[in-house]
Coordinates of C-alpha atoms in Angstrom, one line a residue:
Chain N
M1 CA 0.0 0.0 0.0
Q2 CA 1.3 3.4 -1.0
K3 CA 1.5 5.9 1.9
F4 CA 2.7 9.5 1.9
I5 CA 4.6 9.6 5.2
E6 CA 7.7 11.0 6.9
G7 CA 10.9 9.0 6.5
S8 CA 11.0 8.4 10.3
R9 CA 7.4 7.1 10.3
A10 CA 8.3 4.8 7.4
V11 CA 11.2 3.4 9.3
A12 CA 9.2 3.0 12.5
E13 CA 6.4 1.2 10.7
F14 CA 8.8 -1.2 8.9
V15 CA 10.8 -1.9 12.0
G16 CA 7.5 -2.5 13.8
M17 CA 6.6 -5.1 11.2
C18 CA 9.9 -6.9 11.9
R19 CA 8.5 -7.4 15.4
P20 CA 11.5 -6.5 17.7
D21 CA 11.0 -8.0 21.2
V22 CA 12.9 -5.2 22.8
I23 CA 13.4 -1.6 21.7
S24 CA 15.5 0.9 23.6
A25 CA 16.6 4.3 22.6
Y26 CA 17.4 7.8 23.9
P27 CA 16.0 10.8 22.1
I28 CA 18.5 12.8 19.9
T29 CA 17.7 14.9 16.8
P30 CA 17.2 13.9 14.0
Q31 CA 16.6 10.3 15.1
T32 CA 13.8 11.1 17.7
H33 CA 10.8 10.8 15.4
I34 CA 11.6 7.2 14.7
V35 CA 11.5 6.0 18.2
E36 CA 8.6 8.3 19.1
E37 CA 6.6 6.6 16.4
L38 CA 7.7 3.2 17.6
A39 CA 6.8 4.1 21.2
Q40 CA 3.4 5.1 19.9
I41 CA 3.0 1.9 17.9
V42 CA 3.8 -0.2 21.1
A43 CA 1.6 2.0 23.3
D44 CA -1.3 1.6 20.9
G45 CA -1.0 -2.2 21.3
E46 CA -0.1 -2.7 17.6
L47 CA 3.3 -4.2 18.5
K48 CA 4.0 -6.5 21.4
S49 CA 7.4 -5.3 22.4
Q50 CA 9.2 -4.1 25.5
F51 CA 10.0 -0.4 24.9
I52 CA 12.7 0.5 27.5
N53 CA 13.3 4.1 28.3
V54 CA 16.9 4.8 29.3
E55 CA 19.0 7.7 30.5
S56 CA 21.6 7.8 27.7
E57 CA 22.6 6.2 24.5
F58 CA 25.3 4.2 26.3
A59 CA 22.4 2.7 28.3
A60 CA 20.2 2.2 25.2
A61 CA 23.0 0.3 23.5
S62 CA 23.7 -1.7 26.6
V63 CA 20.0 -2.6 27.0
V64 CA 19.8 -4.0 23.5
L65 CA 23.1 -5.8 23.9
G66 CA 21.7 -7.6 27.0
A67 CA 18.4 -8.3 25.4
S68 CA 19.9 -9.6 22.2
A69 CA 22.2 -11.9 24.2
T70 CA 19.0 -13.6 25.6
G71 CA 17.9 -14.3 22.1
A72 CA 15.5 -11.4 21.7
R73 CA 15.2 -9.4 18.4
T74 CA 16.2 -5.9 19.3
Y75 CA 16.2 -2.4 17.8
T76 CA 17.8 1.0 18.7
A77 CA 18.4 4.2 16.8
T78 CA 20.6 7.2 17.4
S79 CA 22.6 10.1 15.8
S80 CA 25.8 12.0 16.1
Q81 CA 27.0 12.3 19.7
G82 CA 24.6 9.6 20.7
L83 CA 26.3 7.1 18.3
L84 CA 29.7 8.2 19.7
L85 CA 28.5 7.7 23.2
M86 CA 27.5 4.2 22.2
A87 CA 30.9 3.6 20.6
E88 CA 32.2 1.4 23.4
V89 CA 29.1 -0.7 23.3
L90 CA 29.0 -0.9 19.5
Y91 CA 32.4 -2.7 19.7
N92 CA 31.1 -5.0 22.4
I93 CA 28.0 -5.8 20.3
A94 CA 30.1 -6.7 17.3
G95 CA 32.6 -8.6 19.4
M96 CA 29.9 -10.7 21.0
R97 CA 28.3 -11.3 17.6
L98 CA 24.9 -10.0 18.5
P99 CA 22.6 -9.3 15.5
I100 CA 21.2 -5.9 16.6
V101 CA 19.8 -3.5 14.1
L102 CA 20.4 0.2 14.6
T103 CA 19.3 3.2 12.6
C104 CA 21.8 6.0 12.5
A105 CA 20.0 9.2 11.4
N106 CA 23.2 10.7 10.2
R107 CA 24.1 14.0 11.8
A108 CA 27.3 16.1 12.1
V109 CA 29.5 15.8 15.2
S110 CA 30.1 18.6 17.7
A111 CA 31.9 21.0 18.2
P112 CA 30.5 23.4 17.1
I113 CA 27.0 22.0 17.7
S114 CA 25.2 21.1 14.5
I115 CA 22.0 19.1 14.4
W116 CA 22.2 18.9 10.6
N117 CA 23.3 16.1 8.3
D118 CA 26.7 14.7 7.3
H119 CA 28.3 11.3 7.7
Q120 CA 30.9 11.9 10.3
D121 CA 29.1 10.0 13.0
S122 CA 28.7 6.6 11.3
I123 CA 32.0 6.9 9.5
S124 CA 33.7 7.3 12.8
V125 CA 32.6 3.9 13.9
R126 CA 33.2 2.1 10.6
D127 CA 35.9 -0.2 12.1
S128 CA 33.7 -1.5 14.9
G129 CA 32.6 -4.7 13.1
W130 CA 29.1 -3.5 12.2
I131 CA 27.7 -3.9 8.7
Q132 CA 26.9 -0.4 7.4
L133 CA 24.3 0.3 4.8
Y134 CA 23.6 3.8 3.4
A135 CA 20.1 4.7 2.2
E136 CA 19.3 6.9 -0.8
D137 CA 15.6 7.6 -0.1
N138 CA 12.9 6.8 2.4
Q139 CA 11.7 3.7 0.6
D140 CA 15.3 2.5 0.6
A141 CA 15.9 3.3 4.3
A142 CA 12.7 1.5 5.3
D143 CA 13.3 -1.6 3.1
M144 CA 16.9 -1.9 4.4
H145 CA 15.6 -2.6 7.9
I146 CA 13.7 -5.7 6.9
Q147 CA 16.8 -6.8 5.0
A148 CA 19.1 -5.9 7.9
Y149 CA 17.4 -8.3 10.3
K150 CA 17.6 -11.1 7.7
I151 CA 21.3 -10.5 7.2
A152 CA 22.2 -10.0 10.8
E153 CA 20.3 -13.0 12.2
D154 CA 21.7 -15.6 9.8
N155 CA 23.4 -18.1 12.1
D156 CA 26.4 -18.1 9.8
I157 CA 26.7 -14.4 10.0
L158 CA 25.6 -13.0 13.4
L159 CA 26.7 -9.4 12.9
P160 CA 25.0 -6.2 13.9
V161 CA 23.7 -4.0 11.1
M162 CA 23.7 -0.2 11.1
V163 CA 21.2 1.4 8.6
C164 CA 22.4 4.9 7.9
M165 CA 19.9 7.4 6.6
D166 CA 20.6 11.1 6.2
G167 CA 19.2 13.2 9.1
F168 CA 16.4 15.6 8.1
I169 CA 17.0 15.1 4.4
L170 CA 15.4 11.7 4.8
T171 CA 14.2 11.4 8.4
H172 CA 12.0 14.5 8.2
S173 CA 10.9 14.6 4.6
F174 CA 7.7 13.2 3.3
E175 CA 7.8 10.8 0.4
P176 CA 5.5 8.2 -1.0
V177 CA 6.5 4.9 0.5
D178 CA 5.2 1.5 -0.5
V179 CA 4.4 -0.2 2.8
P180 CA 4.1 -4.0 2.8
S181 CA 1.6 -5.9 4.8
P182 CA 2.7 -7.5 8.1
D183 CA 2.1 -10.9 6.5
E184 CA 4.4 -10.2 3.6
V185 CA 7.2 -9.2 6.1
D186 CA 6.5 -12.3 8.3
A187 CA 6.9 -14.5 5.2
F188 CA 10.2 -12.8 4.2
L189 CA 11.7 -12.5 7.6
P190 CA 11.9 -15.7 9.7
K191 CA 11.8 -15.7 13.5
F192 CA 15.1 -15.0 15.2
N193 CA 16.4 -18.5 16.2
P194 CA 19.8 -18.2 17.7
E195 CA 21.9 -21.3 18.6
I196 CA 23.6 -19.7 21.5
Y197 CA 21.9 -17.3 23.9
L198 CA 21.6 -16.6 27.7
T199 CA 19.1 -18.8 29.5
A200 CA 18.9 -20.1 33.1
K201 CA 18.2 -23.6 31.7
N202 CA 21.7 -23.8 30.1
P203 CA 24.0 -21.3 31.9
L204 CA 26.7 -19.7 29.9
S205 CA 28.5 -16.4 29.7
L206 CA 29.1 -14.1 26.7
G207 CA 31.9 -11.5 26.2
L208 CA 34.3 -12.9 28.7
M209 CA 38.0 -12.1 28.9
A210 CA 40.2 -13.5 26.1
P211 CA 43.8 -13.6 27.0
P212 CA 46.5 -13.0 24.4
D213 CA 46.4 -16.6 23.3
S214 CA 42.8 -16.3 22.0
Y215 CA 41.7 -12.7 21.6
M216 CA 43.2 -12.4 18.1
E217 CA 41.2 -15.3 16.8
T218 CA 37.9 -13.5 17.7
R219 CA 39.1 -10.5 15.7
F220 CA 40.1 -12.7 12.8
A221 CA 36.7 -14.4 12.9
L222 CA 34.9 -11.0 12.9
F223 CA 37.1 -9.8 10.0
K224 CA 36.4 -12.9 8.0
T225 CA 32.6 -12.8 8.7
L226 CA 32.4 -9.2 7.5
E227 CA 33.9 -10.4 4.2
E228 CA 31.6 -13.4 4.1
S229 CA 28.6 -11.3 4.8
K230 CA 28.9 -9.6 1.3
E231 CA 27.3 -12.7 -0.2
K232 CA 24.5 -12.7 2.3
I233 CA 23.8 -9.0 1.7
V234 CA 23.6 -9.5 -2.1
K235 CA 21.4 -12.6 -1.6
T236 CA 19.1 -10.8 0.7
A237 CA 18.8 -7.8 -1.6
R238 CA 17.9 -10.2 -4.5
E239 CA 15.4 -12.1 -2.4
F240 CA 13.9 -8.8 -1.3
K241 CA 13.5 -7.7 -4.9
K242 CA 11.9 -11.0 -5.9
T243 CA 9.4 -10.7 -3.0
F244 CA 8.6 -7.0 -3.0
G245 CA 9.5 -6.0 -6.5
R246 CA 11.9 -3.2 -5.8
S247 CA 15.6 -2.8 -5.2
S248 CA 18.1 0.0 -4.4
G249 CA 21.1 -2.0 -5.4
E250 CA 23.1 -4.7 -3.7
L251 CA 26.6 -3.7 -2.4
V252 CA 26.8 -0.9 -4.9
E253 CA 24.4 0.5 -7.5
H254 CA 25.5 1.4 -11.1
Y255 CA 23.8 4.3 -12.6
K256 CA 24.6 5.0 -16.2
I257 CA 28.2 3.8 -15.8
D258 CA 28.3 2.1 -19.1
G259 CA 30.4 4.2 -21.5
A260 CA 30.9 6.9 -18.9
D261 CA 34.2 8.7 -19.0
T262 CA 33.6 10.4 -15.7
V263 CA 32.1 8.5 -12.8
L264 CA 31.0 10.1 -9.5
V265 CA 31.0 8.0 -6.4
C266 CA 28.9 8.8 -3.3
M267 CA 26.8 7.3 -0.5
G268 CA 23.4 8.2 0.9
S269 CA 20.7 10.7 -0.2
I270 CA 23.1 12.7 -2.3
A271 CA 22.9 10.0 -4.9
G272 CA 19.4 11.3 -5.8
T273 CA 20.7 14.7 -6.7
V274 CA 23.6 13.2 -8.6
K275 CA 21.3 11.0 -10.6
V276 CA 19.3 14.0 -11.8
V277 CA 22.6 15.8 -12.8
V278 CA 23.8 12.7 -14.6
D279 CA 20.6 12.5 -16.6
E280 CA 20.9 16.2 -17.5
L281 CA 24.6 16.0 -18.5
R282 CA 23.9 12.8 -20.5
Q283 CA 21.2 14.7 -22.4
G284 CA 23.8 17.3 -23.1
G285 CA 26.1 14.6 -24.5
K286 CA 28.5 14.4 -21.5
K287 CA 29.5 10.8 -20.7
V288 CA 28.9 10.8 -16.9
G289 CA 27.7 8.1 -14.6
L290 CA 27.3 7.4 -10.9
L291 CA 28.5 4.6 -8.6
K292 CA 26.5 4.6 -5.4
I293 CA 28.1 2.8 -2.5
R294 CA 25.1 1.1 -0.7
C295 CA 27.2 -1.0 1.6
H296 CA 30.2 0.7 3.1
R297 CA 31.2 -2.1 5.5
P298 CA 32.0 -4.7 4.4
F299 CA 33.8 -2.6 1.8
P300 CA 32.8 -3.8 -1.7
E301 CA 36.3 -3.8 -3.1
E302 CA 35.8 -6.0 -6.1
E303 CA 32.6 -4.3 -7.1
I304 CA 34.2 -0.9 -6.9
K305 CA 37.2 -1.9 -8.9
K306 CA 35.0 -3.4 -11.6
A307 CA 32.7 -0.4 -11.8
L308 CA 35.5 2.1 -12.1
S309 CA 37.8 0.0 -14.4
K310 CA 36.8 2.0 -17.5
A311 CA 36.5 5.5 -16.1
K312 CA 39.0 8.1 -17.1
N313 CA 38.0 10.5 -14.3
I314 CA 36.6 9.6 -11.0
A315 CA 35.0 12.1 -8.5
I316 CA 34.5 10.9 -5.0
V317 CA 31.9 13.1 -3.3
E318 CA 31.5 12.5 0.4
K319 CA 30.2 14.0 3.7
A320 CA 33.0 13.0 6.1
V321 CA 36.7 13.6 6.6
S322 CA 39.5 11.8 8.3
M323 CA 41.1 14.8 9.9
G324 CA 44.8 14.8 9.1
L325 CA 44.3 12.7 6.0
G326 CA 41.3 13.5 3.8
G327 CA 38.1 12.1 2.5
V328 CA 37.5 8.7 4.0
L329 CA 35.7 7.1 1.1
A330 CA 38.3 8.6 -1.3
T331 CA 41.2 7.2 0.7
E332 CA 39.5 3.7 0.7
I333 CA 38.7 3.8 -3.0
K334 CA 42.2 5.0 -4.0
A335 CA 43.6 2.1 -2.0
V336 CA 41.6 -0.5 -3.9
L337 CA 42.3 0.9 -7.4
P338 CA 44.8 -1.2 -9.2
D339 CA 47.6 1.1 -10.2
T340 CA 48.9 4.7 -10.2
N341 CA 47.3 5.2 -13.7
A342 CA 43.9 4.5 -12.3
R343 CA 44.5 6.7 -9.3
A344 CA 45.8 9.6 -11.4
G345 CA 42.3 10.4 -12.5
V346 CA 40.7 10.5 -9.1
S347 CA 39.4 13.7 -7.6
N348 CA 37.7 14.0 -4.3
F349 CA 35.4 16.5 -2.7
I350 CA 34.1 17.0 0.8
I351 CA 30.6 18.4 0.6
G352 CA 27.5 19.2 2.7
L353 CA 29.1 19.1 6.1
G354 CA 26.8 20.1 8.9
G355 CA 23.8 20.1 6.6
R356 CA 25.0 22.6 4.0
D357 CA 22.8 22.3 0.9
I358 CA 24.1 20.3 -2.0
T359 CA 22.7 21.7 -5.3
K360 CA 22.6 20.4 -8.8
K361 CA 25.0 23.2 -9.7
D362 CA 27.5 22.0 -7.1
I363 CA 27.5 18.6 -8.7
V364 CA 27.9 20.1 -12.2
N365 CA 30.9 22.1 -10.9
I366 CA 32.4 18.9 -9.4
V367 CA 32.1 17.2 -12.8
D368 CA 33.8 20.1 -14.6
K369 CA 36.6 20.3 -12.0
T370 CA 37.2 16.5 -12.2
V371 CA 37.3 16.5 -16.0
S372 CA 39.8 19.4 -16.1
G373 CA 42.3 17.8 -13.7
P374 CA 42.6 16.0 -10.4
V375 CA 41.4 17.8 -7.4
E376 CA 42.4 16.6 -3.9
N377 CA 40.3 17.1 -0.8
E378 CA 38.4 20.1 -2.0
F379 CA 35.9 21.4 0.5
V380 CA 33.0 22.5 -1.7
N381 CA 31.7 26.0 -1.3
I382 CA 33.9 27.2 1.5
N383 CA 33.2 30.8 2.5
L384 CA 36.6 32.2 3.0
S385 CA 35.2 35.4 4.6
L386 CA 34.3 33.4 7.7
L387 CA 37.8 32.4 8.2
D388 CA 40.6 34.3 10.0
E389 CA 43.7 34.8 8.0
Chain A
M1 CA 33.3 -17.6 10.8
K2 CA 32.9 -17.8 14.5
A3 CA 35.1 -18.0 17.6
T4 CA 32.5 -19.6 19.9
K5 CA 35.1 -21.5 21.9
V6 CA 36.5 -18.1 23.0
L7 CA 33.4 -16.0 23.1
V8 CA 31.1 -18.4 25.0
G9 CA 32.0 -19.2 28.6
R10 CA 30.5 -22.3 30.3
P11 CA 30.1 -22.5 34.1
G12 CA 33.1 -23.8 36.1
T13 CA 35.8 -22.1 34.0
T14 CA 37.4 -20.6 37.1
V15 CA 38.2 -24.2 38.2
A16 CA 39.4 -25.3 34.7
N17 CA 41.5 -22.2 34.2
K18 CA 44.7 -22.9 36.3
T19 CA 45.8 -19.5 37.3
G20 CA 48.9 -20.7 39.2
S21 CA 51.0 -20.0 36.2
W22 CA 50.9 -16.3 36.9
R23 CA 53.1 -16.9 39.9
T24 CA 56.8 -15.9 40.4
F25 CA 57.3 -17.3 43.9
Y26 CA 55.7 -20.4 45.4
P27 CA 55.2 -21.4 49.0
V28 CA 56.8 -24.4 50.6
L29 CA 55.1 -25.4 53.9
D30 CA 57.1 -27.4 56.5
N31 CA 54.7 -29.7 58.3
E32 CA 57.2 -30.3 61.1
K33 CA 57.3 -26.6 62.0
C34 CA 53.6 -26.0 61.5
K35 CA 51.6 -25.4 64.7
S36 CA 48.2 -25.9 62.9
C37 CA 47.0 -22.4 63.8
G38 CA 45.2 -22.0 60.5
L39 CA 46.2 -18.4 59.9
C40 CA 47.6 -19.1 56.5
A41 CA 44.3 -20.6 55.2
L42 CA 42.4 -17.6 56.7
Y43 CA 44.7 -15.0 55.2
C44 CA 45.1 -16.6 51.7
P45 CA 43.3 -14.1 49.4
E46 CA 42.7 -16.9 46.8
G47 CA 41.4 -19.4 49.4
C48 CA 43.8 -22.0 48.0
I49 CA 45.4 -23.5 51.1
I50 CA 43.8 -26.9 51.4
V51 CA 43.0 -27.9 55.0
E52 CA 42.7 -31.6 55.8
E53 CA 42.0 -33.5 59.1
Q54 CA 44.8 -36.0 59.9
P55 CA 43.5 -39.3 61.3
G56 CA 44.5 -39.9 64.9
Q57 CA 46.0 -36.4 65.2
K58 CA 44.7 -33.1 66.6
K59 CA 46.9 -31.3 64.1
K60 CA 45.4 -30.4 60.7
K61 CA 47.4 -30.6 57.5
Y62 CA 47.8 -27.4 55.4
T63 CA 48.8 -27.6 51.7
P64 CA 49.0 -24.7 49.3
D65 CA 47.1 -25.5 46.1
L66 CA 49.7 -24.7 43.5
D67 CA 47.2 -24.8 40.7
F68 CA 45.8 -21.5 41.9
C69 CA 48.4 -20.0 44.3
K70 CA 49.6 -16.6 42.8
G71 CA 52.6 -16.5 45.1
C72 CA 51.6 -13.4 47.0
S73 CA 53.6 -14.5 50.1
L74 CA 50.9 -13.4 52.6
C75 CA 50.8 -17.0 54.1
A76 CA 54.6 -16.9 54.7
A77 CA 54.4 -13.4 56.2
I78 CA 51.6 -14.2 58.6
C79 CA 52.8 -17.6 59.8
P80 CA 53.9 -17.3 63.5
A81 CA 55.9 -20.5 63.3
K82 CA 57.8 -19.4 60.2
A83 CA 56.8 -22.7 58.6
I84 CA 56.3 -21.3 55.1
E85 CA 59.1 -20.4 52.8
M86 CA 58.8 -18.7 49.4
K87 CA 60.9 -20.1 46.6
E88 CA 61.4 -18.7 43.2
E89 CA 59.5 -20.6 40.4
E90 CA 61.8 -22.1 37.8
K91 CA 60.2 -21.4 34.4

């Protein structure tokens, strides 16, 4: 059924249909609407779930960690400082192999305080062992949650999944969303059936100390499983497409890459703007395409290499920076490109930090700059008059 | 890939995990000198001095459990009869 709803409402409804046993979250803009809606759904008796109010994001993450360890399906959501306050627990969740699903409504990180969107929060915890998916629009964000549980809870995978959706741009905008029926979701998503969980009937402990003779093996297993999960992510995306008739890509999405001299690479909602620009430039005879990274962790190395193999110019456009180095995605993509020839045509741009608008004109300028020569770590539309000499 | 053997702890692992290997010094108890006061067993922070009745004797037998003794020397320091000597572990 088509509904015209807010992105947060769509995510809440879809998560509700996944029937989490335990939900815990602490309010933080721009994530708040999601859990407000879920609290309402639970309070209205439409979803039988424990909604646990807590005093911080650290507590929220800890609650879902504990609940998940008992075999419950769990959900939490956060943004920005909230995600960073969870950071310690995020590592614990991944280390303990608990299949928790978290929505990160992407927001800039303080200081200075900014409630608006960029990707610095989720990018900062990219090495924690979570699968990270980035949504392009509200349908995509909502659909990803159903897929996220299916990926996470596979007994061969058992990894937490972070669904990243751009704060405000997606969470607070209204779009038509195709909402499945609860029966359709039930048929697609089996019940969580873990082999190992905490129960008084069979006492055991999770997350104990591992001395130097065994810690490294747990990290190796986590690393390997992230790699193995690529196959599961692709399989789940295909099954989803077969069942629900729509797809927003698998690990990556190709958009008019065939025959493109210049390929832009990006993650999240900016892909929508880039697609419009690509269409317009293609009409004007410019050979431009887009590679959207849908899954950032595990990093789709092979898919990226393949997609960029014929491009003369590559523009990586992203909303996060590794301070002291440069664009994060740009650094990663340069690292997987085969040789210096391929890397020579790479330009990278930092854009839209702290919610600054990204216009079609900005993207056109990026294409022009990329074609006329490599540009490194350009911060798009910097207003020099705000800076001291 | 999983590391269940490491990540999942079963009950009783504190008995299975022999922590005595952390030790640098180990106690040697001289039963001849021992007056059976029991202070060593009371003071041992790890509770690993084994106390046994000896048939036909009032005196009890005290034996440090070297599987778990960390070699802290408290037993030797508290013993009024100076019946416990600490010796360096040869590794």
